[in-house]
Short mmCIF file of C-alpha atoms in Angstrom, two decimals:
data_model
loop_
_atom_site.label_atom_id
_atom_site.label_comp_id
_atom_site.label_asym_id
_atom_site.label_seq_id
_atom_site.Cartn_x
_atom_site.Cartn_y
_atom_site.Cartn_z
CA MET A 259 79.35 158.89 87.71
CA ASN A 260 79.02 160.80 84.46
CA ALA A 261 79.08 158.76 81.22
CA GLU A 262 80.12 161.76 79.14
CA VAL A 263 83.12 162.43 81.34
CA LEU A 264 84.04 158.73 81.19
CA ASN A 265 83.90 158.82 77.38
CA GLU A 266 86.03 161.92 77.26
CA TYR A 267 88.66 160.49 79.64
CA LEU A 268 88.80 157.03 78.10
CA PRO A 269 91.38 157.81 75.36
CA LEU A 270 93.57 159.70 77.85
CA PHE A 271 93.67 156.70 80.15
CA GLY A 272 94.12 154.34 77.18
CA ASN A 273 97.26 156.16 76.08
CA ALA A 274 98.56 156.29 79.63
CA ALA A 275 97.95 152.54 80.02
CA LEU A 276 99.92 151.88 76.83
CA LEU A 277 102.83 153.88 78.22
CA THR A 278 102.66 151.96 81.50
CA VAL A 279 102.65 148.64 79.66
CA TRP A 280 105.50 149.56 77.30
CA LEU A 281 107.78 150.89 80.00
CA GLY A 282 106.84 147.96 82.23
CA LEU A 283 107.66 145.41 79.53
CA ALA A 284 110.96 147.10 78.64
CA GLY A 285 111.94 147.21 82.31
CA ILE A 286 110.91 143.59 82.87
CA GLY A 287 112.81 142.45 79.76
CA LEU A 288 115.96 144.16 81.00
CA SER A 289 115.53 142.80 84.50
CA ILE A 290 115.26 139.25 83.12
CA VAL A 291 118.63 139.72 81.39
CA ILE A 292 120.20 141.18 84.56
CA GLY A 293 118.60 138.46 86.65
CA LEU A 294 119.90 135.65 84.42
CA ILE A 295 123.45 136.99 84.46
CA CYS A 296 123.44 137.55 88.23
CA SER A 297 121.93 134.14 88.98
CA LEU A 298 124.52 132.37 86.81
CA VAL A 299 127.33 134.29 88.51
CA GLN A 300 125.98 133.17 91.88
CA PHE A 301 125.23 129.62 90.81
CA TYR A 302 128.70 128.99 89.37
CA LYS A 303 130.27 130.98 92.28
CA ILE A 304 132.45 133.16 90.02
CA PRO A 305 134.85 135.03 92.32
CA VAL A 306 134.73 138.86 92.64
CA ALA A 307 131.72 139.08 90.30
CA ARG A 308 129.84 137.13 92.96
CA GLN A 309 130.56 139.72 95.66
CA ILE A 310 129.53 142.54 93.33
CA VAL A 311 126.26 140.77 92.55
CA ARG A 312 125.64 140.21 96.27
CA ILE A 313 126.08 143.94 96.99
CA TYR A 314 123.87 144.88 94.04
CA ILE A 315 121.10 142.54 95.20
CA GLU A 316 121.17 143.89 98.76
CA LEU A 317 121.14 147.51 97.55
CA SER A 318 118.32 146.95 95.13
CA ARG A 319 116.11 144.82 97.37
CA ASN A 320 116.39 147.04 100.43
CA THR A 321 115.45 150.38 98.86
CA PRO A 322 112.12 151.51 97.40
CA LEU A 323 111.80 152.16 93.66
CA LEU A 324 110.65 155.73 94.30
CA ILE A 325 113.96 156.58 96.01
CA GLN A 326 115.94 154.84 93.27
CA LEU A 327 114.09 156.86 90.62
CA PHE A 328 114.62 160.14 92.48
CA PHE A 329 118.32 159.40 92.72
CA ILE A 330 118.62 158.47 89.02
CA TYR A 331 116.42 161.29 87.73
CA TYR A 332 117.31 164.21 90.00
CA GLY A 333 120.60 163.14 91.59
CA LEU A 334 122.69 161.70 88.77
CA PRO A 335 122.39 164.72 86.39
CA LYS A 336 124.34 166.73 88.99
CA ILE A 337 127.41 164.60 88.34
CA GLY A 338 126.86 164.66 84.59
CA ILE A 339 124.66 161.63 83.91
CA LYS A 340 121.48 162.96 82.31
CA THR A 341 118.58 160.68 81.43
CA ASP A 342 115.19 161.40 79.95
CA PRO A 343 112.16 160.29 81.99
CA ALA A 344 111.37 157.14 79.97
CA VAL A 345 114.95 155.86 80.11
CA CYS A 346 115.09 156.67 83.81
CA GLY A 347 111.88 154.72 84.43
CA VAL A 348 113.06 151.67 82.53
CA VAL A 349 116.53 151.73 84.11
CA GLY A 350 115.04 152.15 87.59
CA LEU A 351 112.62 149.29 87.07
CA ALA A 352 115.41 147.08 85.71
CA PHE A 353 117.65 147.97 88.67
CA LEU A 354 114.89 146.94 91.06
CA GLY A 355 113.64 143.95 89.05
CA GLY A 356 117.07 142.50 88.26
CA SER A 357 117.64 141.47 91.86
CA TYR A 358 114.18 139.93 92.26
CA MET A 359 114.62 137.96 89.03
CA ALA A 360 118.13 136.92 90.08
CA GLU A 361 116.86 135.48 93.37
CA THR A 362 114.06 133.62 91.58
CA PHE A 363 116.34 132.10 88.95
CA ARG A 364 119.00 131.25 91.52
CA SER A 365 116.60 129.37 93.75
CA GLY A 366 115.29 127.59 90.63
CA LEU A 367 118.83 126.55 89.69
CA GLU A 368 119.64 125.46 93.23
CA ALA A 369 116.46 123.40 93.45
CA VAL A 370 117.83 121.02 90.79
CA ASP A 371 119.34 118.05 92.60
CA LYS A 372 123.17 117.73 92.44
CA VAL A 373 122.69 114.09 91.42
CA HIS A 374 121.31 115.24 88.05
CA SER A 375 124.40 117.17 86.99
CA GLU A 376 126.65 114.40 88.32
CA SER A 377 124.72 111.79 86.32
CA ALA A 378 124.94 114.00 83.24
CA PHE A 379 128.72 114.18 83.69
CA THR A 380 128.98 110.40 83.94
CA LEU A 381 126.93 110.07 80.78
CA GLY A 382 129.55 112.17 79.00
CA LEU A 383 127.75 115.53 78.71
CA ASN A 384 130.01 118.54 79.05
CA LYS A 385 129.31 121.50 81.31
CA LEU A 386 127.37 123.48 78.73
CA GLN A 387 125.29 120.49 77.63
CA THR A 388 124.51 119.63 81.23
CA PHE A 389 123.33 123.17 81.80
CA ILE A 390 121.18 123.38 78.65
CA TYR A 391 119.64 119.91 78.65
CA VAL A 392 119.53 118.95 82.31
CA ILE A 393 119.62 121.93 84.68
CA LEU A 394 117.88 124.70 82.74
CA PRO A 395 114.61 122.89 81.85
CA GLN A 396 114.08 121.81 85.46
CA ALA A 397 115.08 125.18 86.86
CA LEU A 398 112.66 126.95 84.51
CA SER A 399 109.66 124.90 85.55
CA THR A 400 110.28 125.60 89.24
CA SER A 401 110.93 129.31 88.70
CA ILE A 402 107.83 130.04 86.63
CA PRO A 403 105.31 130.71 89.44
CA PRO A 404 107.64 133.09 91.35
CA PHE A 405 108.64 134.61 88.00
CA VAL A 406 105.03 135.54 87.24
CA ALA A 407 104.72 136.97 90.77
CA ASN A 408 107.75 139.16 90.02
CA VAL A 409 106.20 140.34 86.76
CA ILE A 410 103.04 141.38 88.61
CA PHE A 411 105.10 143.08 91.31
CA LEU A 412 107.12 145.04 88.73
CA LEU A 413 104.04 146.08 86.76
CA LYS A 414 102.55 147.35 90.03
CA GLU A 415 105.73 149.24 90.82
CA THR A 416 105.44 151.19 87.54
CA SER A 417 102.78 153.24 89.34
CA VAL A 418 105.50 155.45 90.84
CA PHE A 419 106.72 156.53 87.40
CA SER A 420 104.56 159.63 87.67
CA ALA A 421 107.16 160.96 90.15
CA VAL A 422 109.62 161.45 87.29
CA SER A 423 106.97 163.21 85.18
CA LEU A 424 106.04 160.25 83.00
CA MET A 425 102.41 160.51 81.84
CA ASP A 426 101.35 157.10 83.10
CA LEU A 427 98.00 156.08 84.62
CA MET A 428 98.71 157.62 88.04
CA PHE A 429 99.89 160.87 86.48
CA THR A 430 96.77 161.11 84.29
CA ALA A 431 94.47 160.38 87.21
CA LYS A 432 96.15 162.91 89.50
CA ASP A 433 96.19 165.51 86.75
CA LEU A 434 92.50 165.12 85.93
CA ILE A 435 91.51 165.13 89.61
CA GLY A 436 93.51 168.32 90.11
CA LEU A 437 92.22 170.08 86.99
CA TYR A 438 88.52 169.18 86.84
CA TYR A 439 87.71 167.53 90.16
CA ASN A 440 85.99 164.59 88.42
CA THR A 441 87.41 162.37 91.14
CA THR A 442 84.93 159.49 90.88
CA GLU A 443 85.34 159.01 87.14
CA SER A 444 89.13 159.34 87.24
CA LEU A 445 89.53 156.87 90.10
CA PHE A 446 87.10 154.45 88.46
CA LEU A 447 89.05 154.47 85.19
CA LEU A 448 92.33 154.21 87.08
CA VAL A 449 91.20 151.01 88.82
CA VAL A 450 89.64 149.58 85.64
CA PHE A 451 92.80 150.11 83.59
CA TYR A 452 95.07 148.62 86.23
CA LEU A 453 92.74 145.62 86.41
CA ILE A 454 92.90 145.26 82.61
CA ILE A 455 96.69 145.22 82.78
CA LEU A 456 97.20 143.12 85.91
CA LEU A 457 94.29 140.68 86.06
CA PRO A 458 95.28 138.62 82.95
CA VAL A 459 98.85 138.25 84.26
CA SER A 460 97.56 137.21 87.67
CA LEU A 461 95.15 134.66 86.16
CA LEU A 462 97.94 133.31 83.94
CA GLY A 463 100.07 132.94 87.06
CA THR A 464 97.38 130.95 88.87
CA TYR A 465 96.86 128.76 85.79
CA LEU A 466 100.58 128.05 85.38
CA GLU A 467 100.92 127.32 89.09
CA HIS A 468 98.20 124.69 88.84
CA LYS A 469 99.59 123.30 85.61
CA LEU A 470 103.27 123.14 86.59
CA GLY A 471 102.91 123.15 90.30
CA THR A 472 105.83 123.58 92.60
CA PRO A 473 107.90 120.39 92.58
CA GLY A 474 106.64 119.53 96.04
CA VAL A 475 103.04 119.63 94.92
CA ARG A 476 103.78 117.60 91.82
CA GLN A 477 105.58 114.94 93.80
CA SER A 478 102.74 114.60 96.24
CA ILE A 479 100.27 114.25 93.37
CA ARG A 480 102.46 111.59 91.83
CA LYS A 481 102.78 109.86 95.18
CA ASN A 482 99.01 109.87 95.61
CA ALA A 483 98.55 108.47 92.12
CA ALA A 484 101.09 105.77 92.90
CA SER A 485 99.42 104.78 96.14
CA ARG A 486 96.05 104.71 94.38
CA LYS A 487 97.48 102.35 91.76
CA GLU A 488 98.90 100.19 94.51
CA ARG A 489 95.56 100.01 96.24
CA LYS A 490 93.85 99.05 93.00
CA THR A 491 96.27 96.22 92.33
CA THR A 492 95.94 94.90 95.85
CA ILE A 493 92.18 94.95 95.49
CA LYS A 494 92.46 93.11 92.18
CA GLU A 495 94.79 90.59 93.73
CA GLY A 496 92.35 90.20 96.54
CA VAL A 497 89.58 89.49 94.06
CA VAL A 498 91.77 87.02 92.23
CA ASN A 499 92.61 85.30 95.49
CA VAL A 500 88.98 85.01 96.42
CA GLY A 501 88.27 83.59 92.98
CA ASN A 502 90.86 80.94 93.48
CA MET B 5 131.52 167.94 97.45
CA TRP B 6 128.40 166.85 95.56
CA GLY B 7 126.23 168.53 98.14
CA ILE B 8 126.91 166.06 100.94
CA GLU B 9 127.85 169.02 103.17
CA VAL B 10 124.33 170.42 102.85
CA ILE B 11 123.03 167.51 104.92
CA PHE B 12 125.11 168.59 107.93
CA LYS B 13 124.21 172.25 107.66
CA GLY B 14 121.95 173.68 110.38
CA LYS B 15 119.10 171.38 111.33
CA ASN B 16 119.02 169.54 108.02
CA LEU B 17 120.15 166.17 109.38
CA ILE B 18 117.61 166.25 112.20
CA ARG B 19 114.86 167.21 109.76
CA LEU B 20 115.75 164.33 107.43
CA LEU B 21 115.77 161.87 110.32
CA GLY B 22 112.46 163.32 111.46
CA GLY B 23 111.07 162.62 108.00
CA LEU B 24 112.29 159.05 108.24
CA GLY B 25 110.63 158.91 111.66
CA THR B 26 107.28 159.87 110.12
CA ALA B 27 107.63 157.12 107.51
CA LEU B 28 108.61 154.56 110.15
CA GLU B 29 105.79 155.64 112.44
CA ILE B 30 103.21 155.13 109.69
CA SER B 31 104.58 151.69 108.86
CA LEU B 32 104.78 150.59 112.50
CA ILE B 33 101.20 151.66 113.26
CA ALA B 34 100.04 149.93 110.08
CA VAL B 35 101.91 146.75 111.01
CA ALA B 36 100.51 146.81 114.55
CA ILE B 37 96.98 147.01 113.11
CA SER B 38 97.47 144.58 110.25
CA ILE B 39 99.03 141.70 112.19
CA PRO B 40 96.02 140.90 114.43
CA ILE B 41 93.54 141.48 111.59
CA GLY B 42 95.69 139.38 109.28
CA ILE B 43 95.82 136.53 111.80
CA ILE B 44 92.02 136.51 112.12
CA LEU B 45 91.52 136.64 108.34
CA GLY B 46 94.13 133.92 107.83
CA ILE B 47 92.39 131.59 110.29
CA LEU B 48 89.10 132.23 108.48
CA MET B 49 90.78 131.55 105.12
CA ALA B 50 92.15 128.23 106.34
CA GLY B 51 88.70 127.32 107.68
CA ARG B 52 85.86 125.53 105.96
CA ASN B 53 83.11 128.12 105.42
CA PRO B 54 82.93 128.56 101.61
CA VAL B 55 80.98 131.86 101.66
CA ILE B 56 83.43 133.60 103.99
CA LYS B 57 86.33 132.18 101.97
CA ALA B 58 84.91 133.47 98.67
CA ILE B 59 84.28 136.97 100.04
CA LEU B 60 87.76 137.12 101.58
CA ARG B 61 89.34 135.82 98.36
CA VAL B 62 87.86 138.71 96.34
CA TYR B 63 88.92 141.29 98.94
CA LEU B 64 92.44 139.91 99.26
CA ASP B 65 92.96 139.56 95.51
CA PHE B 66 91.78 143.11 94.90
CA VAL B 67 94.04 144.59 97.58
CA ARG B 68 97.04 142.54 96.46
CA ILE B 69 96.63 143.12 92.73
CA MET B 70 96.17 146.90 92.90
CA PRO B 71 99.32 149.00 93.15
CA GLN B 72 99.51 150.46 96.66
CA LEU B 73 99.60 153.93 95.18
CA VAL B 74 96.21 153.35 93.54
CA LEU B 75 94.81 152.26 96.92
CA LEU B 76 96.25 155.41 98.48
CA PHE B 77 94.53 157.53 95.82
CA LEU B 78 91.25 155.65 96.30
CA VAL B 79 91.24 156.35 100.03
CA PHE B 80 92.77 159.83 99.96
CA PHE B 81 90.75 161.31 97.08
CA GLY B 82 87.84 158.85 96.91
CA THR B 83 86.59 159.17 100.49
CA THR B 84 86.65 162.95 100.25
CA LYS B 85 84.51 162.92 97.14
CA VAL B 86 82.05 160.18 98.10
CA TRP B 87 81.55 160.68 101.84
CA GLY B 88 83.07 164.12 102.26
CA TRP B 89 85.63 162.86 104.77
CA ASP B 90 88.65 165.08 105.13
CA LEU B 91 91.32 162.48 105.83
CA SER B 92 94.89 163.66 106.25
CA GLY B 93 97.58 161.99 104.20
CA GLU B 94 98.93 160.20 107.27
CA VAL B 95 95.55 158.72 108.23
CA SER B 96 94.86 157.57 104.65
CA ALA B 97 98.30 155.98 104.56
CA VAL B 98 97.69 154.11 107.81
CA ILE B 99 94.29 152.89 106.56
CA VAL B 100 95.69 151.70 103.21
CA PHE B 101 98.80 150.05 104.61
CA SER B 102 96.75 148.32 107.32
CA MET B 103 94.36 146.93 104.70
CA TRP B 104 97.21 145.83 102.49
CA GLY B 105 99.28 144.47 105.37
CA ALA B 106 96.29 142.51 106.70
CA ALA B 107 95.80 140.94 103.27
CA GLU B 108 99.46 139.92 103.02
CA MET B 109 99.56 138.74 106.63
CA SER B 110 96.44 136.61 106.23
CA ASP B 111 98.05 134.84 103.30
CA LEU B 112 101.13 134.11 105.40
CA VAL B 113 98.98 132.81 108.28
CA ARG B 114 96.96 130.62 105.93
CA GLY B 115 100.19 129.22 104.50
CA ALA B 116 101.59 128.52 107.97
CA LEU B 117 98.39 126.78 109.07
CA ASN B 118 98.19 124.67 105.92
CA ALA B 119 101.84 123.70 106.30
CA ILE B 120 101.10 121.71 109.45
CA PRO B 121 100.59 118.12 108.31
CA GLN B 122 97.30 116.41 109.09
CA HIS B 123 99.02 113.57 110.94
CA GLN B 124 100.07 115.94 113.72
CA TYR B 125 96.41 116.65 114.52
CA GLU B 126 95.69 112.94 114.43
CA SER B 127 98.68 112.05 116.60
CA ALA B 128 97.67 114.72 119.10
CA GLN B 129 94.17 113.32 119.22
CA SER B 130 95.42 109.78 119.73
CA LEU B 131 97.60 111.02 122.59
CA GLY B 132 94.47 112.37 124.24
CA PHE B 133 94.87 116.10 123.52
CA THR B 134 91.64 118.07 123.33
CA PRO B 135 91.25 120.31 120.22
CA LEU B 136 92.09 123.37 122.35
CA GLN B 137 95.22 121.70 123.75
CA THR B 138 96.24 120.67 120.22
CA LYS B 139 96.06 124.32 119.15
CA ILE B 140 97.94 125.67 122.17
CA TYR B 141 100.73 123.10 122.35
CA ILE B 142 101.14 121.98 118.74
CA VAL B 143 99.69 124.36 116.14
CA ILE B 144 100.45 127.80 117.58
CA PRO B 145 104.13 127.26 118.50
CA GLN B 146 104.96 126.00 115.00
CA CYS B 147 103.00 128.77 113.29
CA VAL B 148 104.64 131.49 115.38
CA ARG B 149 108.11 130.20 114.52
CA ARG B 150 107.27 130.22 110.87
CA LEU B 151 105.50 133.58 110.96
CA ILE B 152 108.00 135.78 112.83
CA PRO B 153 110.64 135.93 110.08
CA LEU B 154 107.91 136.37 107.47
CA SER B 155 106.35 139.23 109.44
CA ILE B 156 109.71 140.97 109.68
CA ASN B 157 109.92 140.71 105.90
CA LEU B 158 106.46 142.24 105.74
CA ILE B 159 107.66 145.15 107.90
CA THR B 160 110.57 145.68 105.49
CA ARG B 161 108.17 145.80 102.57
CA MET B 162 105.92 148.13 104.53
CA VAL B 163 108.80 150.53 105.21
CA LYS B 164 109.72 150.53 101.53
CA THR B 165 106.13 151.14 100.53
CA THR B 166 105.72 154.10 102.89
CA SER B 167 107.96 156.11 100.56
CA LEU B 168 104.81 156.39 98.40
CA VAL B 169 103.07 158.68 100.89
CA LEU B 170 105.04 161.52 99.33
CA MET B 171 102.56 161.35 96.45
CA ILE B 172 99.59 162.20 98.71
CA GLY B 173 101.37 165.10 100.33
CA VAL B 174 102.73 163.64 103.56
CA VAL B 175 105.97 165.30 104.65
CA GLU B 176 108.41 162.40 104.91
CA VAL B 177 112.08 161.93 104.04
CA LEU B 178 111.79 162.63 100.32
CA LYS B 179 109.69 165.73 100.86
CA VAL B 180 112.18 167.06 103.42
CA ALA B 181 114.99 166.26 100.98
CA GLN B 182 113.22 168.24 98.27
CA GLN B 183 112.78 171.19 100.63
CA ILE B 184 116.45 171.12 101.64
CA ILE B 185 117.59 170.98 98.02
CA GLU B 186 115.22 173.82 97.12
CA ALA B 187 116.47 175.99 100.01
CA ASN B 188 120.14 175.49 99.09
CA ARG B 189 119.61 175.93 95.37
CA MET B 190 121.99 178.95 95.23
CA SER B 191 124.72 177.91 97.65
CA ALA B 192 124.91 174.27 96.60
CA PRO B 193 123.40 173.74 93.14
CA ASN B 194 124.54 170.09 93.07
CA ALA B 195 122.95 169.21 96.41
CA ALA B 196 120.41 166.89 94.76
CA PHE B 197 123.04 164.21 94.26
CA GLY B 198 124.31 164.12 97.82
CA VAL B 199 120.94 164.52 99.50
CA TYR B 200 119.16 161.83 97.46
CA LEU B 201 122.15 159.53 97.93
CA PHE B 202 121.81 160.08 101.67
CA VAL B 203 118.07 159.31 101.57
CA PHE B 204 118.87 156.15 99.60
CA ALA B 205 121.40 155.18 102.27
CA LEU B 206 118.89 155.89 105.07
CA TYR B 207 116.25 153.58 103.60
CA PHE B 208 118.90 150.98 102.89
CA ALA B 209 120.17 151.07 106.47
CA VAL B 210 116.70 150.51 107.95
CA CYS B 211 115.60 147.80 105.52
CA PHE B 212 118.96 146.00 105.47
CA VAL B 213 118.96 145.58 109.25
CA LEU B 214 115.40 144.25 109.15
CA SER B 215 116.07 141.77 106.36
CA ILE B 216 119.24 140.50 108.06
CA ALA B 217 117.21 139.89 111.21
CA ALA B 218 114.54 138.04 109.22
CA ARG B 219 117.15 135.89 107.49
CA LYS B 220 118.88 135.01 110.78
CA LEU B 221 115.63 133.96 112.41
CA GLU B 222 114.56 131.99 109.37
CA LYS B 223 117.84 130.03 109.40
CA LYS B 224 117.68 129.47 113.12
CA TRP B 225 114.11 128.17 113.17
CA SER B 226 113.82 126.26 109.93
#
């Protein structure tokens, strides 16, 4: 590996990484909005809209991003819908991500026990209050680990953006390999920059998973703690009994 | 209209399906390789040896955190430069997808093994089962039930990921679609819409059937 070449390529890869991150974040932000709307439609079983959401989710989950991008970027202009590469990338990512986010949020919402919303009703909370104070907080804590997994997945998917001529990390690497044949340096920087982007998110995900835990894990921890307490008290009682 | 007719002109349809065949072939070979390797790695991961677990952890995390396209580039361009191997795009794709599939599969196997509660081992022992009998009659049947729908999901993901091989020059559906559009540039200037829509529908048809099957099995066996 040549240090000079690395130095020379570093700013190129830096800029490309920034583009990857910006487009990724924009796409993820949009997909969170789409996901929230779709999950609410499914959770409250709104007629018609629910069927549309179902079709959208199936279409988006069962096709690769590359094909979606090709269709948006090369196909749609032929019927008059022109997009520039960046918009196309963000829209494509949001189209793909929206369904993944929707499924995550929906399963989070469904994981909240029916008893909770019923109790909230009896206590006099209206539908909106029940949602904001009772359902949402619990749903959020269960959806966070799969949410982070989705973010990582979507950031990884941005690697196909080079297909619609966006100068992201893959594009830069391929370009430099093709032009100067400094394959080792280009591939090294490619891996390093993807690690810089993805590793912190992945570590954050692991941390949050440990901290929040899935509800199952948390319950079992609580159960263990409870049984430990029980054991302690019985031991104490035993001691007391012996003392008597 | 919109270039749909181009698909049915001459041998275009057969060529497109052939391209899909190439993509499916790569993913099926990769799945066939990655399932046994994944099962072995998963059993090792669920085991007790800390050194093996640490090494596997690093390998699995690297493969799962890197975009598959980066892995494809590493194998396709990297091996040529470092060892002078002249791998074809198809072979690189099979290598990468097998490595990636094995990593994903091992995680599923580990999950399935860890999901079996300890008391089942203890009950089996108290009923006089030997460790081998416990595995054959109690552990394996439950794991297989849990793993089959998950592996079908993995195949779906694999099929979707194979669309990436276009970027290392393998002639698959998208490449064929590009060629068809290029060839009919004069007679049907709007062919891109219809042809890419058709490719979209092709992928959807394959993956939709697979995910329905996975969902059915999951419901039936859970």
